XYZ file of C-alpha atoms in Angstrom:
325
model
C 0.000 0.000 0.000
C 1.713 3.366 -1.158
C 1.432 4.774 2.430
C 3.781 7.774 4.183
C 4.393 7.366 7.569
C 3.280 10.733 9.704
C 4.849 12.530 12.385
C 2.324 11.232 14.453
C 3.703 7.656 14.616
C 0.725 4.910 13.890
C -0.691 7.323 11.634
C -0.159 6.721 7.847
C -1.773 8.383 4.844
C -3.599 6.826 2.458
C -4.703 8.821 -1.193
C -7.887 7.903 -3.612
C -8.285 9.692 -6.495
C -10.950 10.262 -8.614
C -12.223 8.913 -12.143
C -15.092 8.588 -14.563
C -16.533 5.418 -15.862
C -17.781 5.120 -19.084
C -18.983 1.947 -20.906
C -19.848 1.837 -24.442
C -22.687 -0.073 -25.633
C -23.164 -2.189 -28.658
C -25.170 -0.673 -31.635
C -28.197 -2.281 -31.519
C -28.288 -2.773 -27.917
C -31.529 -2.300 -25.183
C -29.044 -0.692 -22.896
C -27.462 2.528 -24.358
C -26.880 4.701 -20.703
C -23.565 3.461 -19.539
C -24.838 3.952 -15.447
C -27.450 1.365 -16.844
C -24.682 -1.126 -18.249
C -22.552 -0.415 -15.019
C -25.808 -1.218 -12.597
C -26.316 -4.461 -14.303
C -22.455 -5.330 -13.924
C -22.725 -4.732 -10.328
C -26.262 -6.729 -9.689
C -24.311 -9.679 -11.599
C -21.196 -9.688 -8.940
C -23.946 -9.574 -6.378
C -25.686 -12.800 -7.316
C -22.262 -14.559 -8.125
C -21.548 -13.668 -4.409
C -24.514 -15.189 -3.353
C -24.296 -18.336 -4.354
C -20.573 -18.386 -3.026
C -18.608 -17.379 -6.098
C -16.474 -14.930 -8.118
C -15.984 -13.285 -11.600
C -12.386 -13.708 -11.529
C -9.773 -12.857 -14.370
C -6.175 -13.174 -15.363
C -5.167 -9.642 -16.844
C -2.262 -11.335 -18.075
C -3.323 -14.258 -19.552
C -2.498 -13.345 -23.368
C 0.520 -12.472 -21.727
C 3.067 -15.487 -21.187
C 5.790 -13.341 -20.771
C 3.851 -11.488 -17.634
C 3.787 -13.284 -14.054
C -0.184 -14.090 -13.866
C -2.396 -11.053 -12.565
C -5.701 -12.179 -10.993
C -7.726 -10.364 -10.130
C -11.803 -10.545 -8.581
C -14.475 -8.288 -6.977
C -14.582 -9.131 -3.550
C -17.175 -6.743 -2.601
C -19.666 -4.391 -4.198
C -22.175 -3.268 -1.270
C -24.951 -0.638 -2.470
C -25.074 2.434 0.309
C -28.301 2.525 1.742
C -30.385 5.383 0.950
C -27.947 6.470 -2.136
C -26.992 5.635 -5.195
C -23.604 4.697 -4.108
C -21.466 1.317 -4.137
C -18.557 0.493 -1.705
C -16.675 -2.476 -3.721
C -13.028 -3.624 -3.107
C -11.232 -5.867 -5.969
C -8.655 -8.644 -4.970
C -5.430 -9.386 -6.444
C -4.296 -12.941 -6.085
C -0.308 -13.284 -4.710
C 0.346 -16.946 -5.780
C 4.068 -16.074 -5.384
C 6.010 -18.456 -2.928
C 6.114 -16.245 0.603
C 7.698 -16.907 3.428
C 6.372 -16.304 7.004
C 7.519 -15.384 9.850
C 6.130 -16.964 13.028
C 4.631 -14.940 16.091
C 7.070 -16.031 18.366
C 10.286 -16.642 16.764
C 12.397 -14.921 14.425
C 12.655 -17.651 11.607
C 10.991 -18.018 8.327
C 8.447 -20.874 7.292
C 7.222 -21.203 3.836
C 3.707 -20.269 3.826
C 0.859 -23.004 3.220
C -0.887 -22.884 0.202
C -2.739 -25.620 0.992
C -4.334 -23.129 3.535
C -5.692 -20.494 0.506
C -3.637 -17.651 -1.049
C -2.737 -14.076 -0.364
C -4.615 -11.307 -1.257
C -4.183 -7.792 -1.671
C -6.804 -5.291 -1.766
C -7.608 -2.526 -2.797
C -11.219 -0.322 -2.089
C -12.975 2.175 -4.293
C -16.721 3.465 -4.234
C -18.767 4.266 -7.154
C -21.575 7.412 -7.203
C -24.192 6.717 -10.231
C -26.300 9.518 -9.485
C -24.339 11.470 -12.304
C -23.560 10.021 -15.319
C -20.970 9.471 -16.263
C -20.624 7.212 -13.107
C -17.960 8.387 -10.907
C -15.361 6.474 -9.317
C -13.266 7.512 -5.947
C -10.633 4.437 -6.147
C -7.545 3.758 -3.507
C -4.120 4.275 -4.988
C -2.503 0.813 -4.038
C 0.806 0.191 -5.503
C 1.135 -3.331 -3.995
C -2.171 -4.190 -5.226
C -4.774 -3.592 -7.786
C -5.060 -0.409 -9.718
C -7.437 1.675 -11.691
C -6.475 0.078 -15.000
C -7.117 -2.944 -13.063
C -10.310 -2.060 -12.343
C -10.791 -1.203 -15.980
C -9.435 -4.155 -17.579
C -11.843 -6.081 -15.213
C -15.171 -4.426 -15.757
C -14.730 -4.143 -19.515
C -14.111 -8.170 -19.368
C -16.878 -8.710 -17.696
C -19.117 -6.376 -19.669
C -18.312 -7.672 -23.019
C -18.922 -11.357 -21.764
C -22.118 -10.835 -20.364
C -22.899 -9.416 -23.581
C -23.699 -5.953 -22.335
C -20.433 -3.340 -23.765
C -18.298 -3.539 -26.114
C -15.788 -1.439 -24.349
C -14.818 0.409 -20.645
C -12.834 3.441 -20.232
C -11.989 5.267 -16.890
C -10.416 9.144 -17.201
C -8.643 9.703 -14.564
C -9.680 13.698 -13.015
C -6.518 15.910 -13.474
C -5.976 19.816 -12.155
C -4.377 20.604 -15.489
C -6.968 18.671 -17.876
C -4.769 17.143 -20.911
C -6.714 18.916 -23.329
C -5.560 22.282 -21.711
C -1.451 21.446 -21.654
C -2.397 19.757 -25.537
C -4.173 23.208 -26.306
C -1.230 25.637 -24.818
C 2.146 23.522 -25.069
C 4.618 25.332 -27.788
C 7.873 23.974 -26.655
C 9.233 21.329 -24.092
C 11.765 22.282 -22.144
C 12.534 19.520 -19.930
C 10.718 15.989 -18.650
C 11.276 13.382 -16.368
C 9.720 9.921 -16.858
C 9.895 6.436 -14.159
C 8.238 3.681 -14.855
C 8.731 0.120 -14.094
C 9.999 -2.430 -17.051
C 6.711 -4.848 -16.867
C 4.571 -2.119 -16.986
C 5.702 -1.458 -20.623
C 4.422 -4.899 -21.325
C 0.757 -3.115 -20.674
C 1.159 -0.556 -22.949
C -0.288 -0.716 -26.343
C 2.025 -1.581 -29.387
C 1.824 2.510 -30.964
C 2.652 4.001 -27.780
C 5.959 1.793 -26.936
C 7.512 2.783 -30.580
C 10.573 4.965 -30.126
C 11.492 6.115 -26.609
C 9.167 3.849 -25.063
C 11.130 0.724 -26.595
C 14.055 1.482 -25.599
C 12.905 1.447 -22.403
C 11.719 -1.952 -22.411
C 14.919 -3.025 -24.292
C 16.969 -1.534 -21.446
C 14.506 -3.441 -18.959
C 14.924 -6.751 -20.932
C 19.051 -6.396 -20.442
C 19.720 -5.309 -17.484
C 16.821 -5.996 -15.532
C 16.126 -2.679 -13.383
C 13.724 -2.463 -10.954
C 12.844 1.094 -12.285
C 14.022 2.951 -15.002
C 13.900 6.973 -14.898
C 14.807 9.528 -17.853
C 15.475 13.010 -17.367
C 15.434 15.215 -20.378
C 16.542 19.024 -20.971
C 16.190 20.573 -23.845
C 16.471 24.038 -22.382
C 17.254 26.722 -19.215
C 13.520 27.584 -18.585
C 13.316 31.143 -18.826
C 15.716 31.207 -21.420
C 14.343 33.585 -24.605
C 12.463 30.957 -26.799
C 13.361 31.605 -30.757
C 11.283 29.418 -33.253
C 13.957 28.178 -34.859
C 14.579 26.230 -31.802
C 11.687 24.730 -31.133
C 12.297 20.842 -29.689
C 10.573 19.680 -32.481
C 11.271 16.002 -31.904
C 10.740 16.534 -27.901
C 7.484 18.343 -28.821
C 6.249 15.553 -31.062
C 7.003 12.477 -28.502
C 5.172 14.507 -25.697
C 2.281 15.393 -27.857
C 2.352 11.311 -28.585
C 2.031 10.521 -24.888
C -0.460 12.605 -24.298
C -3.010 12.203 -27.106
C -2.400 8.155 -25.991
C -3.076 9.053 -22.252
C -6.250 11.076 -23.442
C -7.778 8.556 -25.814
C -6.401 5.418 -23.606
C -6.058 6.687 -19.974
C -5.284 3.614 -18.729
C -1.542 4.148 -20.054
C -1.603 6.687 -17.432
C -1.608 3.922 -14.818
C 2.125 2.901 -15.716
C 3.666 5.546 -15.086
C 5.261 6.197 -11.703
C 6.428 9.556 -12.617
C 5.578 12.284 -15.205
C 6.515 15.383 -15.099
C 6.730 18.177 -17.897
C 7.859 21.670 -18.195
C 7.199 23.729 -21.388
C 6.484 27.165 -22.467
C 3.007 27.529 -23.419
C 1.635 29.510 -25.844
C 1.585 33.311 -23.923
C 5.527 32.702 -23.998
C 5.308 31.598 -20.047
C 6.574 28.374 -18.404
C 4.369 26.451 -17.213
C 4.258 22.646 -15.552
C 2.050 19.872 -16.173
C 2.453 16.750 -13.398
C 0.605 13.437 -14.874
C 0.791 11.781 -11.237
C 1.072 15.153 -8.916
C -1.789 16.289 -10.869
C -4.300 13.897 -10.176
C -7.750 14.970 -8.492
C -7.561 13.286 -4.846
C -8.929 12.296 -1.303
C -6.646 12.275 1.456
C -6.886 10.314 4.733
C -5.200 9.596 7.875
C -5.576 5.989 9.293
C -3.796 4.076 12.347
C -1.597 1.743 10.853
C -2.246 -0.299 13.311
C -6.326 -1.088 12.654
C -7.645 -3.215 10.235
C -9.143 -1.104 7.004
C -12.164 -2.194 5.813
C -14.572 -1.225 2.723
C -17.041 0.687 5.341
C -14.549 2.300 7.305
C -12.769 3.775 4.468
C -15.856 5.251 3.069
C -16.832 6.686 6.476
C -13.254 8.484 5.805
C -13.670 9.495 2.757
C -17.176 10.354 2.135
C -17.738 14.008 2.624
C -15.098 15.231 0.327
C -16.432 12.592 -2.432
C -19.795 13.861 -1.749
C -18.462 17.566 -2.692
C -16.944 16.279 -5.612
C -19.714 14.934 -6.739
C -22.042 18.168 -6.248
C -19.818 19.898 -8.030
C -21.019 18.174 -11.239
C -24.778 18.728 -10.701
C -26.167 21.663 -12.896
């Protein structure tokens, strides 16, 4: 869990940001409003649990080259008297861990036999806008947004009700805005992990991007980070030196995070600083940026679902007010 430990000792914090959901509906279909689509995905995870069972998927499974990624719903719980859900999705460890026993300091191989690990991660879901909104945990351990994603669009197209899923991620600086006023780059800095390049689409790893992996593939890193400067910001900007080739890669990432956000979720760092078009500098932060809810928790209590949401409900329910005409 991508926590910070506090000044105040047990206390840690603990970010959710905040996304739309949008599914997209076959053609000829009965069900054209995507909070419709998204209300009949839900009821279905509530009957499998019912009857003792799970939608579960392997994100990776195309993917030999990928250690296996499954992933399930554990819980989707409406809110009574709203039109809220409080749902937490499970990712599957089925790596061989090692224990250590309450009262000696050795290691023991854990059991299998006994079930597998499980990391989760909570996010709650207001459908009384549409598009539904989503107020999702930022988890680095465990499952992410693109997780969440990759799931429901699975499960929509096999129950036959979407042909696609997309979740936008809320930013401060909307891409459309740094697209709109970016005339030169003057410097970036980029991290990302190796296997998350695997998740990226084929257009978007061309170039830069595949080098990356290339670099990841020989000398296995656990991260890899590029720093970039094209100029001294401030410096007088002449358009003769325009970064043309820095200008076009950016523009690249971004139209890709804009039309595919999930990209967005593979980065662990992305910062840019350009001059936009009034001749100032200006910054745009993919990761810094994002729309968010803050909490403090004691490290030492056991998080559920309900108590998150008890955390983190009155600055969701602003949010969402804000998008009520």
């Amino acid at each position: 869990m991508p926590l910070n430990a506090s000044a105040s000792g047990n206390l840690q914090e603990v970010k959710f940001h905040l996304h739309k959901i949008t599914f997209i509906p076959y053609v000829n279909s009965t069900k054209q409003n995507t909070n419709d689509i998204l209300f009949d995905v839900i009821t279905f995870l509530n009957r499998e649990q019912l009857n003792g069972k799970a939608y579960a998927i392997n994100r990776n499974k195309n993917k030999p080259e990928l250690e296996k990624r499954e992933l399930f719903v554990y819980s989707a719980a409406r809110v009574a008297q709203s039109k809220k859900f409080k749902c937490s999705i499970a990712l599957i460890n089925d790596k061989s861990l090692m224990v250590k026993p309450a009262d000696a300091f050795t290691l023991v191989p854990y059991d299998k036999a006994k079930g597998s690990i499980t990391i989760l991660t909570h996010f709650y879901i207001d459908y009384s806008v549409s598009p539904a909104i989503i107020c999702a945990q930022f988890n680095n351990e465990g499952p992410r947004v693109s997780d969440i994603e990759f799931y429901f669009r699975s499960l929509a197209v096999e129950l036959g009700l979407a042909k696609g899923c997309q979740i936008t991620t809320y930013l401060h600086a909307p891409i459309d805005d740094t697209l709109g006023h970016l005339r030169n780059v003057l410097n970036f800095e980029i991290k990302l992990r190796p296997q998350s390049i695997a998740q990226m689409d084929d257009d978007i790893k061309s170039g830069l991007i595949s080098d990356f992996a290339n670099i990841g593939n020989r000398l296995k890193p656990s991260f890899i980070r590029i720093e970039a400067m094209f100029q001294t910001p401030g410096a007088k900007i002449k358009s003769e030196h325009l970064n043309k080739e820095a200008n076009s890669f950016i523009k690249m990432l971004l139209k890709k995070f804009k039309e595919k956000p999930f990209h967005i979720d593979q980065f662990d760092e992305f910062e840019l600083k350009f001059v936009n078009d009034e001749g100032e500098n200006d910054v745009f932060n993919l990761i810094k940026g994002k729309r968010e809810i803050v909490v403090q928790v004691d490290r030492t209590t056991h998080m559920t679902t309900t108590k998150y949401y008890n955390l983190i409900q009155a600055e969701f329910d602003q949010f969402i007010e804000s998008f009520r005409s």
